[in-house]
Amino acid sequence: MANAIVGQSGGPTAVINASLAGVFEAAKSRGAKTVYGMRHGVQGLLKSQWVDLGEHLRDDLDIELLKRTPSSFLGSCRYKLPDAAAQPEVYEEILRILDELDVAWFFYIGGNDSMDTIYKLADYGRSVGSAIRFIGVPKTIDNDLEGTDHTPGYGSAAKFIATQMKEIIRDSLVYDMRSVTVVEIMGRNAGWLAAASALAKGPDCEGVDRIYLPETPFDAERFVEDVNDLQRRKSNVVLAVSEGVRTADGRYVCELGQALGAADAFGHKILTGTASYLAGLLASRLGTKARAIELSTLQRCASHTASRTDITEAYQVGGAAVKAACEGHTGEMVGLSRLSDDPYQCVTVLNDIHRIANREKKVPAAWITEDGAGVTDELLRYARPLIQAELTPISVNGLPRHIYLK
Amino acid sequence: MANAIVGQSGGPTAVINASLAGVFEAAKSRGAKTVYGMRHGVQGLLKSQWVDLGEHLRDDLDIELLKRTPSSFLGSCRYKLPDAAAQPEVYEEILRILDELDVAWFFYIGGNDSMDTIYKLADYGRSVGSAIRFIGVPKTIDNDLEGTDHTPGYGSAAKFIATQMKEIIRDSLVYDMRSVTVVEIMGRNAGWLAAASALAKGPDCEGVDRIYLPETPFDAERFVEDVNDLQRRKSNVVLAVSEGVRTADGRYVCELGQALGAADAFGHKILTGTASYLAGLLASRLGTKARAIELSTLQRCASHTASRTDITEAYQVGGAAVKAACEGHTGEMVGLSRLSDDPYQCVTVLNDIHRIANREKKVPAAWITEDGAGVTDELLRYARPLIQAELTPISVNGLPRHIYLK
């Protein structure tokens, strides 16, 4: 039996290491002699940077810690392979390294850009008659991958966003004065993460008042009017806004400040955050107290509030990728297919990588309310199962314990 | 037996409601007929806004939810009572309302500004021969209150900061490129919260590289040089910085951008965040990738990661306040006195309110490293016990359940 290799690519998530654990354990149990881990994805591989994962994941406790450790255990990259026709030497080098390591199975955990790597390597491998199997493992908090009901990583980010939003809403009501809280949520082109803020609403929480997604053109005048109306009925307003919202002519809202000439102390144009721009706009136009909160990087690394459903599925897609390679598949990505919402059931499936790579799945128009500032019950039915249950952190001395490559 | 009244004042914390639960249950068990809650502190009381807490906290489950609900259940205010000699009518009105409600015990949960209210009311009460007992209950994430080893609220904020910092550090190492991450932490004048970022370091975490506190004058040139040196030894650097750091001449670092004339799209001078200013400075001077993260409001409302030690103590100081009132004390604040670090033991004590109100306790100079960019083991020994153990959120449908006044 030969060896396996696995890499992590693109932005990290809270559960990308659960997929790594799934690949590692399944590869071992299906007979891989050594499971290598690329440092910093294909970019590191090309520099001959890899580790023998078995030396770092020695027992069941290491696996449990790995499932609870955020960010990419192996490191990541944002490297895009060149066109094989233009630079075949890059591909020859990768195959030479893989052959030297006696690798039969190649796994890559990532989003739509990373799937481009599987796409190109599998096509090139086929063209030169390589026996190596190339399989993609889905991962992204953005939930914008085709070929899967949802992506591992999304559920935990959604749970973090909804949890923080509930706490922010409680916080926003504390003073007896008019206020607007604008919360900025990740998502440049797809509004899945901002949409998750709708999950905060329930019998113990008023919920957010408006949700602005990149899928709907943003009209600043209408926005100011609408918040003004809202504040006549309730004095404390909470808004969720995607970092990627843009105007009808395609400009990001965070660029509007720049257009007006704002520059920082170093003379650079300010990439004011979207929330901070909108809070400034509301304060200035409505004379209300307005504050901006960016959930920022915490959305992709908050493993302490990960969804158990998400961790389980992240682990499953890793294992399913190994099964696929073992059964002779190549040039495919594992996806999740939902059988039902209630009871929630999902199974793994395989997709031709050509139908996945470099595409983006957005929030369907039918799941956005007519006013463009909210989401429908369909979205809640879709997202709610993904945030269910917890995987308790292993707390040592008051803090969640992680594992890392020293 | 007469009635009790309790209010919450100043910025909220993750555990201020545990103190409310402590006051409520102790007052009930010591015979208070009705326990009233002021809406929005004394400001609301003066507008005759109160609730009968017994109508809203009906059973043990409500109490458990209250302990896990962030922000001030009763609402808060930042109202400072006028001088009694100048405006006695305000005090007459408060006493009239309290007499009308047949209140014998008055509790106020808050920080140094809020203790000014207890100070003034107790002095006024004594001067007019009122039998009402006025007792302060300590609360602030800032940990800057005199008369107590530490303040309820600090431990949970410290635990949140250290937890997030561990996750951010993992995230910061993901790409194979030079980077600086500047994390901004609350604390205008006292660096207790930023200091808590030192707790992240351990066998599974490299820890933060530098910690900048308001207690030490900030030298921007030395800062740039130091980070430059650091990056020669390690490519990914993580810095914790208090929002309140300032230069030797007393200017806040976040004002330096303003001094250079930066203005936002609305023509207002930009109150650039400290972290975002420093990240811009490093990017511009060192040509490194630099990002800013503000932990923002989440620090004071993240009850999902509260410290059980903190919740327990918050509850205890509430109960001890009732005991003090019941035994005839007035014009005092409950404090915590540490008997030992290991095993950690604290007991409640009483302090004359005149020695507490309007003062600020800073991080001792001896607990700051000589270079002014770190903290000593003494600080770790002090802070570590305060973040121990968890109080599991009561998760319903994937999210922590809260309780709120409808």
PDB file of N, CA, C and O in Angstrom, chain B residues 357-393:
ATOM      1  N   ALA B 357     -15.421  55.443  45.871  1.00  0.00           N
ATOM      2  CA  ALA B 357     -16.061  56.165  44.772  1.00  0.00           C
ATOM      3  C   ALA B 357     -15.073  57.081  44.054  1.00  0.00           C
ATOM      4  O   ALA B 357     -14.204  57.699  44.681  1.00  0.00           O
ATOM      5  N   ASN B 358     -15.213  57.151  42.747  1.00  0.00           N
ATOM      6  CA  ASN B 358     -14.469  58.095  41.908  1.00  0.00           C
ATOM      7  C   ASN B 358     -12.947  57.888  41.901  1.00  0.00           C
ATOM      8  O   ASN B 358     -12.209  58.781  41.510  1.00  0.00           O
ATOM      9  N   ARG B 359     -12.477  56.730  42.349  1.00  0.00           N
ATOM     10  CA  ARG B 359     -11.044  56.444  42.254  1.00  0.00           C
ATOM     11  C   ARG B 359     -10.809  55.389  41.181  1.00  0.00           C
ATOM     12  O   ARG B 359     -11.728  54.692  40.770  1.00  0.00           O
ATOM     13  N   GLU B 360      -9.566  55.240  40.764  1.00  0.00           N
ATOM     14  CA  GLU B 360      -9.226  54.235  39.746  1.00  0.00           C
ATOM     15  C   GLU B 360      -8.005  53.447  40.188  1.00  0.00           C
ATOM     16  O   GLU B 360      -6.995  54.035  40.550  1.00  0.00           O
ATOM     17  N   LYS B 361      -8.111  52.134  40.115  1.00  0.00           N
ATOM     18  CA  LYS B 361      -6.967  51.293  40.464  1.00  0.00           C
ATOM     19  C   LYS B 361      -6.287  50.829  39.181  1.00  0.00           C
ATOM     20  O   LYS B 361      -6.922  50.252  38.312  1.00  0.00           O
ATOM     21  N   LYS B 362      -5.013  51.113  39.061  1.00  0.00           N
ATOM     22  CA  LYS B 362      -4.285  50.753  37.849  1.00  0.00           C
ATOM     23  C   LYS B 362      -3.429  49.501  38.055  1.00  0.00           C
ATOM     24  O   LYS B 362      -3.247  49.045  39.182  1.00  0.00           O
ATOM     25  N   VAL B 363      -2.892  48.987  36.965  1.00  0.00           N
ATOM     26  CA  VAL B 363      -1.965  47.859  37.054  1.00  0.00           C
ATOM     27  C   VAL B 363      -0.696  48.359  37.744  1.00  0.00           C
ATOM     28  O   VAL B 363      -0.103  49.362  37.310  1.00  0.00           O
ATOM     29  N   PRO B 364      -0.262  47.684  38.834  1.00  0.00           N
ATOM     30  CA  PRO B 364       0.940  48.155  39.553  1.00  0.00           C
ATOM     31  C   PRO B 364       2.161  48.150  38.628  1.00  0.00           C
ATOM     32  O   PRO B 364       2.314  47.240  37.816  1.00  0.00           O
ATOM     33  N   ALA B 365       3.008  49.141  38.792  1.00  0.00           N
ATOM     34  CA  ALA B 365       4.213  49.245  37.957  1.00  0.00           C
ATOM     35  C   ALA B 365       5.061  47.982  38.065  1.00  0.00           C
ATOM     36  O   ALA B 365       5.681  47.544  37.088  1.00  0.00           O
ATOM     37  N   ALA B 366       5.058  47.356  39.254  1.00  0.00           N
ATOM     38  CA  ALA B 366       5.888  46.163  39.461  1.00  0.00           C
ATOM     39  C   ALA B 366       5.399  44.964  38.645  1.00  0.00           C
ATOM     40  O   ALA B 366       6.123  43.988  38.491  1.00  0.00           O
ATOM     41  N   TRP B 367       4.160  45.038  38.122  1.00  0.00           N
ATOM     42  CA  TRP B 367       3.611  43.922  37.353  1.00  0.00           C
ATOM     43  C   TRP B 367       3.785  44.142  35.846  1.00  0.00           C
ATOM     44  O   TRP B 367       3.257  43.389  35.031  1.00  0.00           O
ATOM     45  N   ILE B 368       4.460  45.212  35.487  1.00  0.00           N
ATOM     46  CA  ILE B 368       4.716  45.506  34.070  1.00  0.00           C
ATOM     47  C   ILE B 368       6.207  45.277  33.829  1.00  0.00           C
ATOM     48  O   ILE B 368       7.041  45.682  34.649  1.00  0.00           O
ATOM     49  N   THR B 369       6.547  44.608  32.718  1.00  0.00           N
ATOM     50  CA  THR B 369       7.964  44.323  32.463  1.00  0.00           C
ATOM     51  C   THR B 369       8.726  45.623  32.216  1.00  0.00           C
ATOM     52  O   THR B 369       8.146  46.656  31.863  1.00  0.00           O
ATOM     53  N   GLU B 370      10.053  45.546  32.391  1.00  0.00           N
ATOM     54  CA  GLU B 370      10.862  46.761  32.318  1.00  0.00           C
ATOM     55  C   GLU B 370      10.773  47.498  30.988  1.00  0.00           C
ATOM     56  O   GLU B 370      10.824  48.721  30.936  1.00  0.00           O
ATOM     57  N   ASP B 371      10.616  46.716  29.896  1.00  0.00           N
ATOM     58  CA  ASP B 371      10.511  47.363  28.578  1.00  0.00           C
ATOM     59  C   ASP B 371       9.146  48.001  28.364  1.00  0.00           C
ATOM     60  O   ASP B 371       8.890  48.601  27.315  1.00  0.00           O
ATOM     61  N   GLY B 372       8.224  47.837  29.329  1.00  0.00           N
ATOM     62  CA  GLY B 372       6.901  48.456  29.227  1.00  0.00           C
ATOM     63  C   GLY B 372       6.004  47.804  28.201  1.00  0.00           C
ATOM     64  O   GLY B 372       4.973  48.365  27.839  1.00  0.00           O
ATOM     65  N   ALA B 373       6.364  46.618  27.722  1.00  0.00           N
ATOM     66  CA  ALA B 373       5.563  45.988  26.669  1.00  0.00           C
ATOM     67  C   ALA B 373       5.208  44.549  27.026  1.00  0.00           C
ATOM     68  O   ALA B 373       5.133  43.674  26.168  1.00  0.00           O
ATOM     69  N   GLY B 374       4.967  44.330  28.309  1.00  0.00           N
ATOM     70  CA  GLY B 374       4.586  42.993  28.738  1.00  0.00           C
ATOM     71  C   GLY B 374       4.223  43.013  30.213  1.00  0.00           C
ATOM     72  O   GLY B 374       4.307  44.059  30.864  1.00  0.00           O
ATOM     73  N   VAL B 375       3.785  41.873  30.740  1.00  0.00           N
ATOM     74  CA  VAL B 375       3.434  41.795  32.158  1.00  0.00           C
ATOM     75  C   VAL B 375       4.217  40.669  32.811  1.00  0.00           C
ATOM     76  O   VAL B 375       4.706  39.760  32.141  1.00  0.00           O
ATOM     77  N   THR B 376       4.331  40.727  34.110  1.00  0.00           N
ATOM     78  CA  THR B 376       5.153  39.761  34.846  1.00  0.00           C
ATOM     79  C   THR B 376       4.320  38.563  35.315  1.00  0.00           C
ATOM     80  O   THR B 376       3.091  38.565  35.202  1.00  0.00           O
ATOM     81  N   ASP B 377       5.014  37.594  35.884  1.00  0.00           N
ATOM     82  CA  ASP B 377       4.341  36.408  36.412  1.00  0.00           C
ATOM     83  C   ASP B 377       3.374  36.757  37.543  1.00  0.00           C
ATOM     84  O   ASP B 377       2.386  36.054  37.755  1.00  0.00           O
ATOM     85  N   GLU B 378       3.665  37.828  38.280  1.00  0.00           N
ATOM     86  CA  GLU B 378       2.735  38.243  39.341  1.00  0.00           C
ATOM     87  C   GLU B 378       1.338  38.498  38.766  1.00  0.00           C
ATOM     88  O   GLU B 378       0.330  38.107  39.344  1.00  0.00           O
ATOM     89  N   LEU B 379       1.304  39.165  37.616  1.00  0.00           N
ATOM     90  CA  LEU B 379       0.003  39.438  37.023  1.00  0.00           C
ATOM     91  C   LEU B 379      -0.691  38.141  36.639  1.00  0.00           C
ATOM     92  O   LEU B 379      -1.894  37.979  36.848  1.00  0.00           O
ATOM     93  N   LEU B 380       0.065  37.202  36.081  1.00  0.00           N
ATOM     94  CA  LEU B 380      -0.541  35.922  35.700  1.00  0.00           C
ATOM     95  C   LEU B 380      -1.072  35.186  36.931  1.00  0.00           C
ATOM     96  O   LEU B 380      -2.167  34.627  36.897  1.00  0.00           O
ATOM     97  N   ARG B 381      -0.298  35.199  38.023  1.00  0.00           N
ATOM     98  CA  ARG B 381      -0.753  34.539  39.254  1.00  0.00           C
ATOM     99  C   ARG B 381      -2.014  35.187  39.797  1.00  0.00           C
ATOM    100  O   ARG B 381      -2.880  34.532  40.364  1.00  0.00           O
ATOM    101  N   TYR B 382      -2.110  36.497  39.612  1.00  0.00           N
ATOM    102  CA  TYR B 382      -3.291  37.235  40.054  1.00  0.00           C
ATOM    103  C   TYR B 382      -4.515  36.906  39.183  1.00  0.00           C
ATOM    104  O   TYR B 382      -5.606  36.645  39.690  1.00  0.00           O
ATOM    105  N   ALA B 383      -4.309  36.916  37.869  1.00  0.00           N
ATOM    106  CA  ALA B 383      -5.457  36.832  36.957  1.00  0.00           C
ATOM    107  C   ALA B 383      -5.920  35.409  36.675  1.00  0.00           C
ATOM    108  O   ALA B 383      -7.108  35.167  36.455  1.00  0.00           O
ATOM    109  N   ARG B 384      -4.969  34.459  36.674  1.00  0.00           N
ATOM    110  CA  ARG B 384      -5.318  33.091  36.247  1.00  0.00           C
ATOM    111  C   ARG B 384      -6.490  32.495  37.033  1.00  0.00           C
ATOM    112  O   ARG B 384      -7.404  31.914  36.432  1.00  0.00           O
ATOM    113  N   PRO B 385      -6.535  32.635  38.379  1.00  0.00           N
ATOM    114  CA  PRO B 385      -7.656  32.011  39.107  1.00  0.00           C
ATOM    115  C   PRO B 385      -9.017  32.586  38.704  1.00  0.00           C
ATOM    116  O   PRO B 385     -10.037  31.912  38.841  1.00  0.00           O
ATOM    117  N   LEU B 386      -9.018  33.804  38.184  1.00  0.00           N
ATOM    118  CA  LEU B 386     -10.299  34.485  37.920  1.00  0.00           C
ATOM    119  C   LEU B 386     -10.996  33.976  36.670  1.00  0.00           C
ATOM    120  O   LEU B 386     -12.174  34.252  36.459  1.00  0.00           O
ATOM    121  N   ILE B 387     -10.266  33.254  35.811  1.00  0.00           N
ATOM    122  CA  ILE B 387     -10.886  32.761  34.564  1.00  0.00           C
ATOM    123  C   ILE B 387     -11.209  31.273  34.648  1.00  0.00           C
ATOM    124  O   ILE B 387     -11.606  30.655  33.659  1.00  0.00           O
ATOM    125  N   GLN B 388     -11.050  30.681  35.834  1.00  0.00           N
ATOM    126  CA  GLN B 388     -11.210  29.233  35.937  1.00  0.00           C
ATOM    127  C   GLN B 388     -12.657  28.766  35.836  1.00  0.00           C
ATOM    128  O   GLN B 388     -13.556  29.376  36.398  1.00  0.00           O
ATOM    129  N   ALA B 389     -12.828  27.688  35.143  1.00  0.00           N
ATOM    130  CA  ALA B 389     -14.088  26.942  35.057  1.00  0.00           C
ATOM    131  C   ALA B 389     -15.146  27.677  34.240  1.00  0.00           C
ATOM    132  O   ALA B 389     -15.056  28.875  33.991  1.00  0.00           O
ATOM    133  N   GLU B 390     -16.140  26.911  33.819  1.00  0.00           N
ATOM    134  CA  GLU B 390     -17.150  27.413  32.899  1.00  0.00           C
ATOM    135  C   GLU B 390     -18.542  27.222  33.510  1.00  0.00           C
ATOM    136  O   GLU B 390     -18.745  26.340  34.337  1.00  0.00           O
ATOM    137  N   LEU B 391     -19.474  28.045  33.111  1.00  0.00           N
ATOM    138  CA  LEU B 391     -20.879  27.789  33.424  1.00  0.00           C
ATOM    139  C   LEU B 391     -21.545  27.558  32.065  1.00  0.00           C
ATOM    140  O   LEU B 391     -21.753  28.503  31.307  1.00  0.00           O
ATOM    141  N   THR B 392     -21.800  26.295  31.780  1.00  0.00           N
ATOM    142  CA  THR B 392     -22.297  25.923  30.452  1.00  0.00           C
ATOM    143  C   THR B 392     -23.546  26.718  30.085  1.00  0.00           C
ATOM    144  O   THR B 392     -24.494  26.777  30.864  1.00  0.00           O
ATOM    145  N   PRO B 393     -23.550  27.333  28.903  1.00  0.00           N
ATOM    146  CA  PRO B 393     -24.780  27.994  28.474  1.00  0.00           C
ATOM    147  C   PRO B 393     -25.926  26.971  28.391  1.00  0.00           C
ATOM    148  O   PRO B 393     -25.680  25.797  28.109  1.00  0.00           O
TER     149      PRO B 393
END
